[in-house]
mmCIF file of C-alpha atoms in Angstrom:
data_model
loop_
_atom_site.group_PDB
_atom_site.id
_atom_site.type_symbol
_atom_site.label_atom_id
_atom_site.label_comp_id
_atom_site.label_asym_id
_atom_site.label_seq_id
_atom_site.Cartn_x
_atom_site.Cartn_y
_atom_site.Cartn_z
ATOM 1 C CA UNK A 1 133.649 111.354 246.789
ATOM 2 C CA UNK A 2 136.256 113.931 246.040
ATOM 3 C CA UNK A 3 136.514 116.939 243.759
ATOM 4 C CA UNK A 4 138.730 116.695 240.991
ATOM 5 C CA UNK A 5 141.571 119.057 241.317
ATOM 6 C CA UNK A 6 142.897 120.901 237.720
ATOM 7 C CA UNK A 7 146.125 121.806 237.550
ATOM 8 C CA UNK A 8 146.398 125.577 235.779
ATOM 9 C CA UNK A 9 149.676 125.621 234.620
ATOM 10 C CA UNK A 10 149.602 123.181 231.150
ATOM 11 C CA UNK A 11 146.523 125.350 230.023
ATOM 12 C CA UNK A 12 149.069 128.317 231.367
ATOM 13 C CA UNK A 13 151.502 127.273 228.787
ATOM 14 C CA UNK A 14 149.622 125.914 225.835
ATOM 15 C CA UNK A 15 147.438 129.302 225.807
ATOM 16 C CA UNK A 16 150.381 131.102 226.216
ATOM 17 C CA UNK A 17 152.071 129.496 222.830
ATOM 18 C CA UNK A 18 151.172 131.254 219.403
ATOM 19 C CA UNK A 19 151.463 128.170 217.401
ATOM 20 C CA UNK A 20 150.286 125.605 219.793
ATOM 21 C CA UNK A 21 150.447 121.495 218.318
ATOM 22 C CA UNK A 22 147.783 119.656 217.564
ATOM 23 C CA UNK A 23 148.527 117.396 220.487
ATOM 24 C CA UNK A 24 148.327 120.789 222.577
ATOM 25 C CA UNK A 25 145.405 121.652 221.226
ATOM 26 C CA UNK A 26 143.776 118.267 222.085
ATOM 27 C CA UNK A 27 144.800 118.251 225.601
ATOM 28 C CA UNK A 28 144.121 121.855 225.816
ATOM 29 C CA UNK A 29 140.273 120.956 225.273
ATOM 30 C CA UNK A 30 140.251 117.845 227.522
ATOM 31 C CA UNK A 31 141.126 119.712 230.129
ATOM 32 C CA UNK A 32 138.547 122.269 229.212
ATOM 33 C CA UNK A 33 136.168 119.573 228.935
ATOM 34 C CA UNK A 34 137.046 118.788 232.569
ATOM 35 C CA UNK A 35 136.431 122.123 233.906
ATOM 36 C CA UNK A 36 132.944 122.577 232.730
ATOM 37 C CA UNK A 37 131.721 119.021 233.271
ATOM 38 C CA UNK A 38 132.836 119.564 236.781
ATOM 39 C CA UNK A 39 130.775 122.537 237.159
ATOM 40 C CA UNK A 40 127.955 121.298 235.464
ATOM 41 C CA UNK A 41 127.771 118.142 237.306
ATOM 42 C CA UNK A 42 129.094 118.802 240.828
ATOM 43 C CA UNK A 43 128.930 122.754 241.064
ATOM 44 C CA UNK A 44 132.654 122.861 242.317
ATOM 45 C CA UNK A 45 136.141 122.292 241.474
ATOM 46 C CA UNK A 46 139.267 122.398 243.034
ATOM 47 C CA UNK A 47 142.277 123.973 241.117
ATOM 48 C CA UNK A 48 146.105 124.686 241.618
ATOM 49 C CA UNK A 49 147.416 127.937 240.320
ATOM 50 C CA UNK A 50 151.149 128.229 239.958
ATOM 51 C CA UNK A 51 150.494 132.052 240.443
ATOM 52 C CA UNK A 52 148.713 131.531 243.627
ATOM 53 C CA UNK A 53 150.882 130.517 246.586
ATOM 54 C CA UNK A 54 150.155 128.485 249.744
ATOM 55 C CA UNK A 55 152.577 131.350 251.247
ATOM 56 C CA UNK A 56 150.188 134.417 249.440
ATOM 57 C CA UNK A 57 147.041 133.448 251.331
ATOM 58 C CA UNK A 58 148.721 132.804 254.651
ATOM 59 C CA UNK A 59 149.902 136.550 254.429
ATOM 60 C CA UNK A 60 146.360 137.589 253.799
ATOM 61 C CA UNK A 61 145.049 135.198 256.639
ATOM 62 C CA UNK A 62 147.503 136.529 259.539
ATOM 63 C CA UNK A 63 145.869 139.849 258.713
ATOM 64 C CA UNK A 64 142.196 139.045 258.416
ATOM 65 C CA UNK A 65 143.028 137.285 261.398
ATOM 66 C CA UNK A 66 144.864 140.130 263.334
ATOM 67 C CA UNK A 67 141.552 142.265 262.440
ATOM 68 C CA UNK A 68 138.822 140.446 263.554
ATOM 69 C CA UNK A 69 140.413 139.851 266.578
ATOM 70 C CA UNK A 70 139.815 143.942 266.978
ATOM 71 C CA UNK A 71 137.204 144.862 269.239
ATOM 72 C CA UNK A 72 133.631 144.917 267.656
ATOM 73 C CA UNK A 73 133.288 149.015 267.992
ATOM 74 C CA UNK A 74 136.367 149.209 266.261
ATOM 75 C CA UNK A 75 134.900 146.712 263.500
ATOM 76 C CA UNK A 76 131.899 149.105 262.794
ATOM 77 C CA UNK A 77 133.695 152.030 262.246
ATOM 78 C CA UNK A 78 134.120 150.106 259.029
ATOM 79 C CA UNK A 79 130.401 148.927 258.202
ATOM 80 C CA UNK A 80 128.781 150.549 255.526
ATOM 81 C CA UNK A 81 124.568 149.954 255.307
ATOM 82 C CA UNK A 82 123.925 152.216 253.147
ATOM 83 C CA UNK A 83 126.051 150.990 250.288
ATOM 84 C CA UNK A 84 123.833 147.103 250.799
ATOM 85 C CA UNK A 85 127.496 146.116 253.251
ATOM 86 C CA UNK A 86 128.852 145.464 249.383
ATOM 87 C CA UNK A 87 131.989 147.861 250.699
ATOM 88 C CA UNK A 88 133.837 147.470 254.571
ATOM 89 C CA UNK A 89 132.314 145.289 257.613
ATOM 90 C CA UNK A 90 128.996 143.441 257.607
ATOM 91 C CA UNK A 91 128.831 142.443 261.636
ATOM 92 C CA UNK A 92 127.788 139.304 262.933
ATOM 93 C CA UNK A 93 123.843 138.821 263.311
ATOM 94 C CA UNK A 94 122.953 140.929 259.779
ATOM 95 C CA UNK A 95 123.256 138.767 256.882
ATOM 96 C CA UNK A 96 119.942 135.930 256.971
ATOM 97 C CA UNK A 97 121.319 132.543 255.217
ATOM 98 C CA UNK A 98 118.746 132.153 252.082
ATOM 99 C CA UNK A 99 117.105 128.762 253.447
ATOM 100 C CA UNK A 100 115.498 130.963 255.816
ATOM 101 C CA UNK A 101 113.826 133.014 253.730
ATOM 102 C CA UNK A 102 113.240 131.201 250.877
ATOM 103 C CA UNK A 103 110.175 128.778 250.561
ATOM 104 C CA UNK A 104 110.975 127.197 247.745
ATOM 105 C CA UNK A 105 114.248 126.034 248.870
ATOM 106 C CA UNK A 106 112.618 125.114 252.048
ATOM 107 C CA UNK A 107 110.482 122.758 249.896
ATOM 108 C CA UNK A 108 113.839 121.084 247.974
ATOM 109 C CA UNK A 109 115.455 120.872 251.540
ATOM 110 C CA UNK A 110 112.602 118.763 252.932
ATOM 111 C CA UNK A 111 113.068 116.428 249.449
ATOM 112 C CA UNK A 112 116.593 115.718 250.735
ATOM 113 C CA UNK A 113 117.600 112.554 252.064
ATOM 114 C CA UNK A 114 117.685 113.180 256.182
ATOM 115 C CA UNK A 115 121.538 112.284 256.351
ATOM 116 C CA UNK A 116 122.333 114.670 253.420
ATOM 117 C CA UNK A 117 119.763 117.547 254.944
ATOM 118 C CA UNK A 118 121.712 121.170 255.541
ATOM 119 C CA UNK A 119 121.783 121.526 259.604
ATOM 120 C CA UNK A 120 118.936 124.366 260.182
ATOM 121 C CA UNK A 121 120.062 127.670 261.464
ATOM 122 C CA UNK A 122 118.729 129.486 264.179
ATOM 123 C CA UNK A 123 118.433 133.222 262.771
ATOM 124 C CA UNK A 124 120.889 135.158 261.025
ATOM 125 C CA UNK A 125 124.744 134.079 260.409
ATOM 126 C CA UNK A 126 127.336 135.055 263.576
ATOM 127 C CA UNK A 127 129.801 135.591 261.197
ATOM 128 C CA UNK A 128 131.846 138.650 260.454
ATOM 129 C CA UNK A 129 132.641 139.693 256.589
ATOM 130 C CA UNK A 130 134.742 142.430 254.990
ATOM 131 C CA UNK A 131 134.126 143.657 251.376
ATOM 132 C CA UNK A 132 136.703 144.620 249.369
ATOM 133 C CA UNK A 133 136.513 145.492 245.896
ATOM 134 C CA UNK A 134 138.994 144.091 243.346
ATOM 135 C CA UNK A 135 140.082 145.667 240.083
ATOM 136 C CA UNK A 136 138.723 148.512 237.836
ATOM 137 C CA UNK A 137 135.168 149.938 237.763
ATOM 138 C CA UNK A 138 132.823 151.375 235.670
ATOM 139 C CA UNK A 139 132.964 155.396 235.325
ATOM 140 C CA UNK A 140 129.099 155.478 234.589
ATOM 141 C CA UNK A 141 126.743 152.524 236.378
ATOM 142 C CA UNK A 142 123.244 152.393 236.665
ATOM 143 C CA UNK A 143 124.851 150.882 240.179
ATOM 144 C CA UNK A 144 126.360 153.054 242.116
ATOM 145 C CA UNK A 145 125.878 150.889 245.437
ATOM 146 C CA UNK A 146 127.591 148.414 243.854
ATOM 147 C CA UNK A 147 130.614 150.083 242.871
ATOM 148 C CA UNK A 148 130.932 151.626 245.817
ATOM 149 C CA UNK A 149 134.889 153.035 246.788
ATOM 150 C CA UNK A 150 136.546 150.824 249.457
ATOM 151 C CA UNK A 151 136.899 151.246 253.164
ATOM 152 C CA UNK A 152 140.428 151.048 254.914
ATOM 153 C CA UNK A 153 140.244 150.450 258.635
ATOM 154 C CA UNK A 154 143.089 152.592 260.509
ATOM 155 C CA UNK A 155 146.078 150.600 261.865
ATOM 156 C CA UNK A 156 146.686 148.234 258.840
ATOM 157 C CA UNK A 157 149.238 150.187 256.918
ATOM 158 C CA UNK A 158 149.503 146.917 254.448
ATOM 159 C CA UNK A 159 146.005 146.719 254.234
ATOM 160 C CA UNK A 160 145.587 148.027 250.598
ATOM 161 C CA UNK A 161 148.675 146.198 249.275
ATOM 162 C CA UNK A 162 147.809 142.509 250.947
ATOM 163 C CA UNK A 163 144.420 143.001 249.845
ATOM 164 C CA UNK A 164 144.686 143.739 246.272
ATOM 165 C CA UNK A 165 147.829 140.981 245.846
ATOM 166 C CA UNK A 166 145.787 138.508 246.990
ATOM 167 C CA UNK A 167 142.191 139.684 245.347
ATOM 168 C CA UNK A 168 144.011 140.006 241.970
ATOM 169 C CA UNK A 169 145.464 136.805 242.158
ATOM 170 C CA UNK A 170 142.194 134.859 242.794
ATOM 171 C CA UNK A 171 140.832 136.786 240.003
ATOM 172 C CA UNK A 172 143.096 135.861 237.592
ATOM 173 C CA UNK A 173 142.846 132.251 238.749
ATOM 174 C CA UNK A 174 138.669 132.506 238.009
ATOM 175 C CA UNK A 175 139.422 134.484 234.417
ATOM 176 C CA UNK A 176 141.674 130.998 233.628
ATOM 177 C CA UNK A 177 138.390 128.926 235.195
ATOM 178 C CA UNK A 178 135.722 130.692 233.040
ATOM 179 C CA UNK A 179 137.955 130.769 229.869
ATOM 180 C CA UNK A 180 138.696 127.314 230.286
ATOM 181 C CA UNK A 181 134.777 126.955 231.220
ATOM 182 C CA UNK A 182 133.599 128.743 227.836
ATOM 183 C CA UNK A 183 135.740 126.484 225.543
ATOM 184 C CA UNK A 184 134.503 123.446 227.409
ATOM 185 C CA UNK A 185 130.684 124.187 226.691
ATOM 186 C CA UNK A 186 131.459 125.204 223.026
ATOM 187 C CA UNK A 187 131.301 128.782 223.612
ATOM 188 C CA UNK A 188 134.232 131.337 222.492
ATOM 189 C CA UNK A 189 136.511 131.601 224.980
ATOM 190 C CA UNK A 190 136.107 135.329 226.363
ATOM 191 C CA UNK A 191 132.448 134.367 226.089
ATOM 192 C CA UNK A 192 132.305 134.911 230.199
ATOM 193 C CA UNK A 193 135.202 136.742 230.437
ATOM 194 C CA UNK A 194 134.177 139.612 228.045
ATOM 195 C CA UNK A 195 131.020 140.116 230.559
ATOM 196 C CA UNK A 196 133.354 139.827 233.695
ATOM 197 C CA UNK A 197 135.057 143.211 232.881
ATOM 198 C CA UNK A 198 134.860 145.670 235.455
ATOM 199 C CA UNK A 199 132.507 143.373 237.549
ATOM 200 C CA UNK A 200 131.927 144.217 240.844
ATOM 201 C CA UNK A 201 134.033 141.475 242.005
ATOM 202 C CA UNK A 202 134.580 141.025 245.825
ATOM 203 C CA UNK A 203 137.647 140.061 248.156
ATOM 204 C CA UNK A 204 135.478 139.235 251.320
ATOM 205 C CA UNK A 205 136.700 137.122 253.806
ATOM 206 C CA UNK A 206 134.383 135.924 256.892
ATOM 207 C CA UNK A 207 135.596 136.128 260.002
ATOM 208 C CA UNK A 208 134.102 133.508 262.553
ATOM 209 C CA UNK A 209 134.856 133.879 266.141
ATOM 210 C CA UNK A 210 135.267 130.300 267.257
ATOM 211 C CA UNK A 211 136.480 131.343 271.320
ATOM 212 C CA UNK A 212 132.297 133.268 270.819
ATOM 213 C CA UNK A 213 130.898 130.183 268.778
ATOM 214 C CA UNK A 214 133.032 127.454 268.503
ATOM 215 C CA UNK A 215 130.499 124.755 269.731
ATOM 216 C CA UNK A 216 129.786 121.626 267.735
ATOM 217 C CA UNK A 217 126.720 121.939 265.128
ATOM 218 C CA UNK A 218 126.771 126.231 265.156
ATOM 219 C CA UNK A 219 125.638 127.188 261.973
ATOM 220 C CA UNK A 220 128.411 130.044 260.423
ATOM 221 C CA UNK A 221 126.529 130.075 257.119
ATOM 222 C CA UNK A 222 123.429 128.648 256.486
ATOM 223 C CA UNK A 223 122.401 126.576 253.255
ATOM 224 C CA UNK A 224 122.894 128.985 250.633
ATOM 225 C CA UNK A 225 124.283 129.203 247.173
ATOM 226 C CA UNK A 226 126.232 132.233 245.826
ATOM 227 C CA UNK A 227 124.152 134.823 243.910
ATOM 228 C CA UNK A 228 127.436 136.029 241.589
ATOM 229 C CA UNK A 229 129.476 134.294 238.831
ATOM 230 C CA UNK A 230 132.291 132.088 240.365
ATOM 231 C CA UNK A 231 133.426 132.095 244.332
ATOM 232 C CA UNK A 232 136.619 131.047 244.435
ATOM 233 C CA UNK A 233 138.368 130.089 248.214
ATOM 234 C CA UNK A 234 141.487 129.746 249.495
ATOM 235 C CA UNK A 235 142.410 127.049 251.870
ATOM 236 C CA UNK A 236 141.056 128.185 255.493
ATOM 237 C CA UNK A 237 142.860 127.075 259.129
ATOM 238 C CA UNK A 238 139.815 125.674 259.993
ATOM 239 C CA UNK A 239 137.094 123.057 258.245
ATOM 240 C CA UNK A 240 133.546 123.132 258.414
ATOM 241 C CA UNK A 241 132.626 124.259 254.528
ATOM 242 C CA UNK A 242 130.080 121.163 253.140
ATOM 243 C CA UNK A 243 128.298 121.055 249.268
ATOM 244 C CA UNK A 244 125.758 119.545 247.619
ATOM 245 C CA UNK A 245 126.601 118.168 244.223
ATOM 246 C CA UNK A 246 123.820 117.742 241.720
ATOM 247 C CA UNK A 247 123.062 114.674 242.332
ATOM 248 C CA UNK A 248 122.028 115.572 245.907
ATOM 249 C CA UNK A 249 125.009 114.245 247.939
ATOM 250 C CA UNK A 250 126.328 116.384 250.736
ATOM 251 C CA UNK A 251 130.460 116.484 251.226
ATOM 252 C CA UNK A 252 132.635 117.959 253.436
ATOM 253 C CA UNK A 253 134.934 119.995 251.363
ATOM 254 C CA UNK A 254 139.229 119.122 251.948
ATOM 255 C CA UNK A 255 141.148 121.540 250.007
ATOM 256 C CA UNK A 256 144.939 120.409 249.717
ATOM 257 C CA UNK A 257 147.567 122.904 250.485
ATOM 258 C CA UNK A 258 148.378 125.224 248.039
ATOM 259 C CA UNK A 259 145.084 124.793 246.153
ATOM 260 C CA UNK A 260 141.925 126.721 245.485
ATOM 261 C CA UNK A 261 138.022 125.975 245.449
ATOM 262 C CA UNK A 262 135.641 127.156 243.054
ATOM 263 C CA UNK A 263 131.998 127.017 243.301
ATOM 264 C CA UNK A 264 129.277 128.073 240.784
ATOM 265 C CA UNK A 265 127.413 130.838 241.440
ATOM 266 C CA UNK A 266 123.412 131.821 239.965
ATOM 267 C CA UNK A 267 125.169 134.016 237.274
ATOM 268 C CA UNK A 268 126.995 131.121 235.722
ATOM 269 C CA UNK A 269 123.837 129.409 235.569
ATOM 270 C CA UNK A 270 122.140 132.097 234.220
ATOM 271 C CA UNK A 271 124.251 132.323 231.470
ATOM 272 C CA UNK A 272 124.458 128.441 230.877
ATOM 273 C CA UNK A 273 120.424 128.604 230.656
ATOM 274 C CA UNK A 274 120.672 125.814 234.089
ATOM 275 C CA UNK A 275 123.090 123.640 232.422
ATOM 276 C CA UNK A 276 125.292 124.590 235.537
ATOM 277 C CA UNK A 277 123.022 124.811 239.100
ATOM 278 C CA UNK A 278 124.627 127.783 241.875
ATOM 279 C CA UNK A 279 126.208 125.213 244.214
ATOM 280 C CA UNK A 280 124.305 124.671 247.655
ATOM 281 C CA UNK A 281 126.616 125.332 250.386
ATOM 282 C CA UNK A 282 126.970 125.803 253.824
ATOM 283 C CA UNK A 283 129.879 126.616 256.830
ATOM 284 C CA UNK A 284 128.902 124.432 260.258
ATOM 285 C CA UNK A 285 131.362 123.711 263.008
ATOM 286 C CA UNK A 286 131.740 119.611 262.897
ATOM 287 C CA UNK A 287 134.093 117.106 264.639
ATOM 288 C CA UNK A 288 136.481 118.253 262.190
ATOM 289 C CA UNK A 289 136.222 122.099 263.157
ATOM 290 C CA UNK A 290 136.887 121.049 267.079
ATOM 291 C CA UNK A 291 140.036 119.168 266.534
ATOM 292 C CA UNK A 292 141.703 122.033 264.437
ATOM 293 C CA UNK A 293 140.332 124.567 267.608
ATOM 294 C CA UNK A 294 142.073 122.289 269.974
ATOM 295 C CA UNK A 295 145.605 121.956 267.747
ATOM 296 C CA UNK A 296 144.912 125.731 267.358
ATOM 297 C CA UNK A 297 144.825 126.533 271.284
ATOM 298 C CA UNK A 298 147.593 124.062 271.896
ATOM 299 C CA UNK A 299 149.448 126.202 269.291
ATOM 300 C CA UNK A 300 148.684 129.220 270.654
ATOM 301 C CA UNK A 301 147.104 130.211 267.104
ATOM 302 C CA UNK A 302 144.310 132.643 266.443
ATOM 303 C CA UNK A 303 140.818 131.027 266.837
ATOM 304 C CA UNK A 304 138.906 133.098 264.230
ATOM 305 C CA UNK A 305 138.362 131.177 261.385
ATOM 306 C CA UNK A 306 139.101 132.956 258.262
ATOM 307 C CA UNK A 307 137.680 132.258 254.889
ATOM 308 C CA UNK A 308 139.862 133.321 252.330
ATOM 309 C CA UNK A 309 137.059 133.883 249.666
ATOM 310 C CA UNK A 310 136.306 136.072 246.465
ATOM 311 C CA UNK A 311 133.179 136.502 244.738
ATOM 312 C CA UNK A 312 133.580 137.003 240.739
ATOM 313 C CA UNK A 313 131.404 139.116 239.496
ATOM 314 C CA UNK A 314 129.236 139.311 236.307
ATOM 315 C CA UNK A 315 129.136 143.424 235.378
ATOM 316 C CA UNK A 316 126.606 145.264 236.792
ATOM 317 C CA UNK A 317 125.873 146.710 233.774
ATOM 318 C CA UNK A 318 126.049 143.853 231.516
ATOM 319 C CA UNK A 319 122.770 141.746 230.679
ATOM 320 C CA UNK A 320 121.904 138.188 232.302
ATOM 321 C CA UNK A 321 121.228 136.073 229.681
ATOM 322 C CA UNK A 322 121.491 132.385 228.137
ATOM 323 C CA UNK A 323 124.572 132.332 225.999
ATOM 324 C CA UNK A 324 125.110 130.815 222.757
ATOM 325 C CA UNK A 325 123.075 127.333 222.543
ATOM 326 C CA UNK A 326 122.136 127.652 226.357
ATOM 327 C CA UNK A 327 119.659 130.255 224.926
ATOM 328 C CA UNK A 328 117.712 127.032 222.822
ATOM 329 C CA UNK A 329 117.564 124.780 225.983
ATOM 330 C CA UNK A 330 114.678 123.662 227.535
ATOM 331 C CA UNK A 331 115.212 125.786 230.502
ATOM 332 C CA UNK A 332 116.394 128.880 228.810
ATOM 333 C CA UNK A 333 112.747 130.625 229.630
ATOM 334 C CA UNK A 334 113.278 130.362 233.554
ATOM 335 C CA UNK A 335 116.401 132.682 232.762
ATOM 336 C CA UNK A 336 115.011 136.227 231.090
ATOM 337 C CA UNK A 337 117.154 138.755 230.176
ATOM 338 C CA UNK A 338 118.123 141.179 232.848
ATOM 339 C CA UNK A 339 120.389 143.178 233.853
ATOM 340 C CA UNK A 340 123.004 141.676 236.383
ATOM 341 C CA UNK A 341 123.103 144.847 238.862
ATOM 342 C CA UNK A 342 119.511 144.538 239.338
ATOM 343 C CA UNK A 343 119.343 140.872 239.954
ATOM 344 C CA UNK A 344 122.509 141.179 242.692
ATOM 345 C CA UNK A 345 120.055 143.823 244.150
ATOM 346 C CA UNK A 346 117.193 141.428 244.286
ATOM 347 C CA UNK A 347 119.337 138.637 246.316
ATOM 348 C CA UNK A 348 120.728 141.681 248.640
ATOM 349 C CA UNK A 349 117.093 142.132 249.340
ATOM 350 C CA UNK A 350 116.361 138.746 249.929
ATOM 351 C CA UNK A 351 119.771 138.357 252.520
ATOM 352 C CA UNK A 352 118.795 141.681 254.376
ATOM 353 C CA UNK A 353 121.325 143.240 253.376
ATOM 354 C CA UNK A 354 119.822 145.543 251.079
ATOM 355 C CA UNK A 355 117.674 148.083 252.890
ATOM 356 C CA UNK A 356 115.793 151.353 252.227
ATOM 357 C CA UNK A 357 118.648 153.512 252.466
ATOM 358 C CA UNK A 358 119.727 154.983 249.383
ATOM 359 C CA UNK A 359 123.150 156.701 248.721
#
């Protein structure tokens, strides 16, 4: 099974025109239609952006690369527990992968077919991430954790530039998503977009050291889904990212060059009353993973594996809720109104990465 892959650029255009045809208009909305039936049904889609270059995120890999490869005192001089890790360096060993902690989803993993099960990790993920926030924030927040100012390790002089090229340009690639999104599920088209501004949204790649861990069957990232809007990736050196679609089949995920992956995250389905399900994920070193570590040593290439990834935000301040006719479905109930800062605090919780420690 593969992910269908949505080409930006005609919805680009046609949006773009101010008297659009009728033909236009037609395709416009099968493509829309495309968008959110792959989210509903599979959680994931895979899209090409004409604005976002195969050449833009191997810039921002070579330097998420050149940084994790720093020593891991020099990585902490960056971490920030205090502000829930939602700014700088969350070390290895600190952030617990949700099927861990989570009965519930313990009981739908045991409900799985064995050769579609998640593997089972041992404890909490040895993987490296960095936080940085993209775009504008809220002057007043009942959040202040989570709009936190960003953290610049010393040494990286392109740091703030490389980051914010990139993070806006994934952004803009999940505004195009959720518009297109909206239309598809009848809903206005800034319906999701309108709540998106000055969302907390994340740049955070994951740094894995695969020299540390790089044996077959190491969990990176345990089965988990994503507790904001849309996560959108760019392609990584290395495999090892698998996904449960709705219907219960697992995948290992291929991105083609020059292409992007979204996922659904619990926001979207919040707002889509579970019309779209957060897609179940998970990052395990496989067959696949080894073969790219041995071209990579042959190559004399780093062997951190880099996940080029951005989580799009919901604002904090804005309220969770069913939209438009999601609010009359039968699940709409399992959804209440609340507000989205305090349900990304509830998940931090949940993930350890929310302690006591207030600001």
């Amino acid at each position: 099974m593969d992910l269908p892959v949505v080409d930006l650029a005609p919805y680009l255009e046609i949006a773009a025109c101010s008297d659009p045809t009728a033909e236009e208009e037609v395709h416009l909305r099968s493509m829309c239609a495309a968008v959110s039936a792959s989210l509903r049904d599979t959680g994931a889609l895979i899209v090409k952006d004409p604005r976002c270059t195969a050449q833009d995120n191997d810039r921002f890999l070579d330097m998420m690369e050149s940084y994790f490869e720093r020593s891991d005192e020099f990585k902490r001089l960056q971490e920030r527990p205090q502000l829930h890790y939602q700014v700088g360096a969350t070390p290895e060993g600190i952030e617990v992968p949700r099927s861990l902690v989570d009965e519930e989803m313990q009981e739908k993993i045991k409900k799985i077919p064995k050769e579609y099960q998640p593997a089972t990790p041992s404890g909490p993920d040895p993987k490296w991430r960095y936080m940085w926030r993209v775009g504008p924030r809220p002057s007043n927040t009942r959040f202040k954790e989570l709009n936190a100012e960003p953290v610049i390790p010393d040494g990286f002089p392109e740091w703030k530039e490389t980051m914010g090229f990139w993070g806006s340009k994934m952004i803009s690639a999940i505004e195009v998503v959720a518009e297109m999104a909206a239309i598809g599920f009848g809903l206005s088209k800034d319906a999701f977009t309108s709540l998106m501004n000055q969302g907390p949204h994340l740049l955070a790649p994951t740094g894995s050291d695969l020299k540390k861990h790089g044996s077959e069957g190491t969990v990176f990232a345990g089965f988990h889904y994503d507790l904001n809007f849309l996560t959108i990736h760019g392609r990584s050196r290395f495999p090892g990212l698998n996904i449960w679609v709705r219907s219960g089949q697992k995948m290992e995920v291929k991105v083609p060059l020059g292409c992007l992956l979204i996922q659904t995250g619990k926001q979207l389905e919040w707002l889509t009353g579970g019309e779209c399900l957060a897609g179940m994920h998970e990052v395990v070193v496989t067959n696949r993973t080894l073969e790219a570590i041995e071209r990579a040593r042959q190559e004399n290439r780093s062997l951190w594996r880099v996940s080029s990834t951005l989580f799009g935000h919901i604002a904090s301040d804005a309220l969770l809720k069913p939209l438009g006719q999601f609010a009359e479905g039968p699940l709409a109930s399992n959804y209440p109104p609340m507000y989205a800062g305090e349900y990304v605090e509830q998940e931090l919780s949940a993930i350890n990465l929310k302690g006591k420690i207030g600001l």
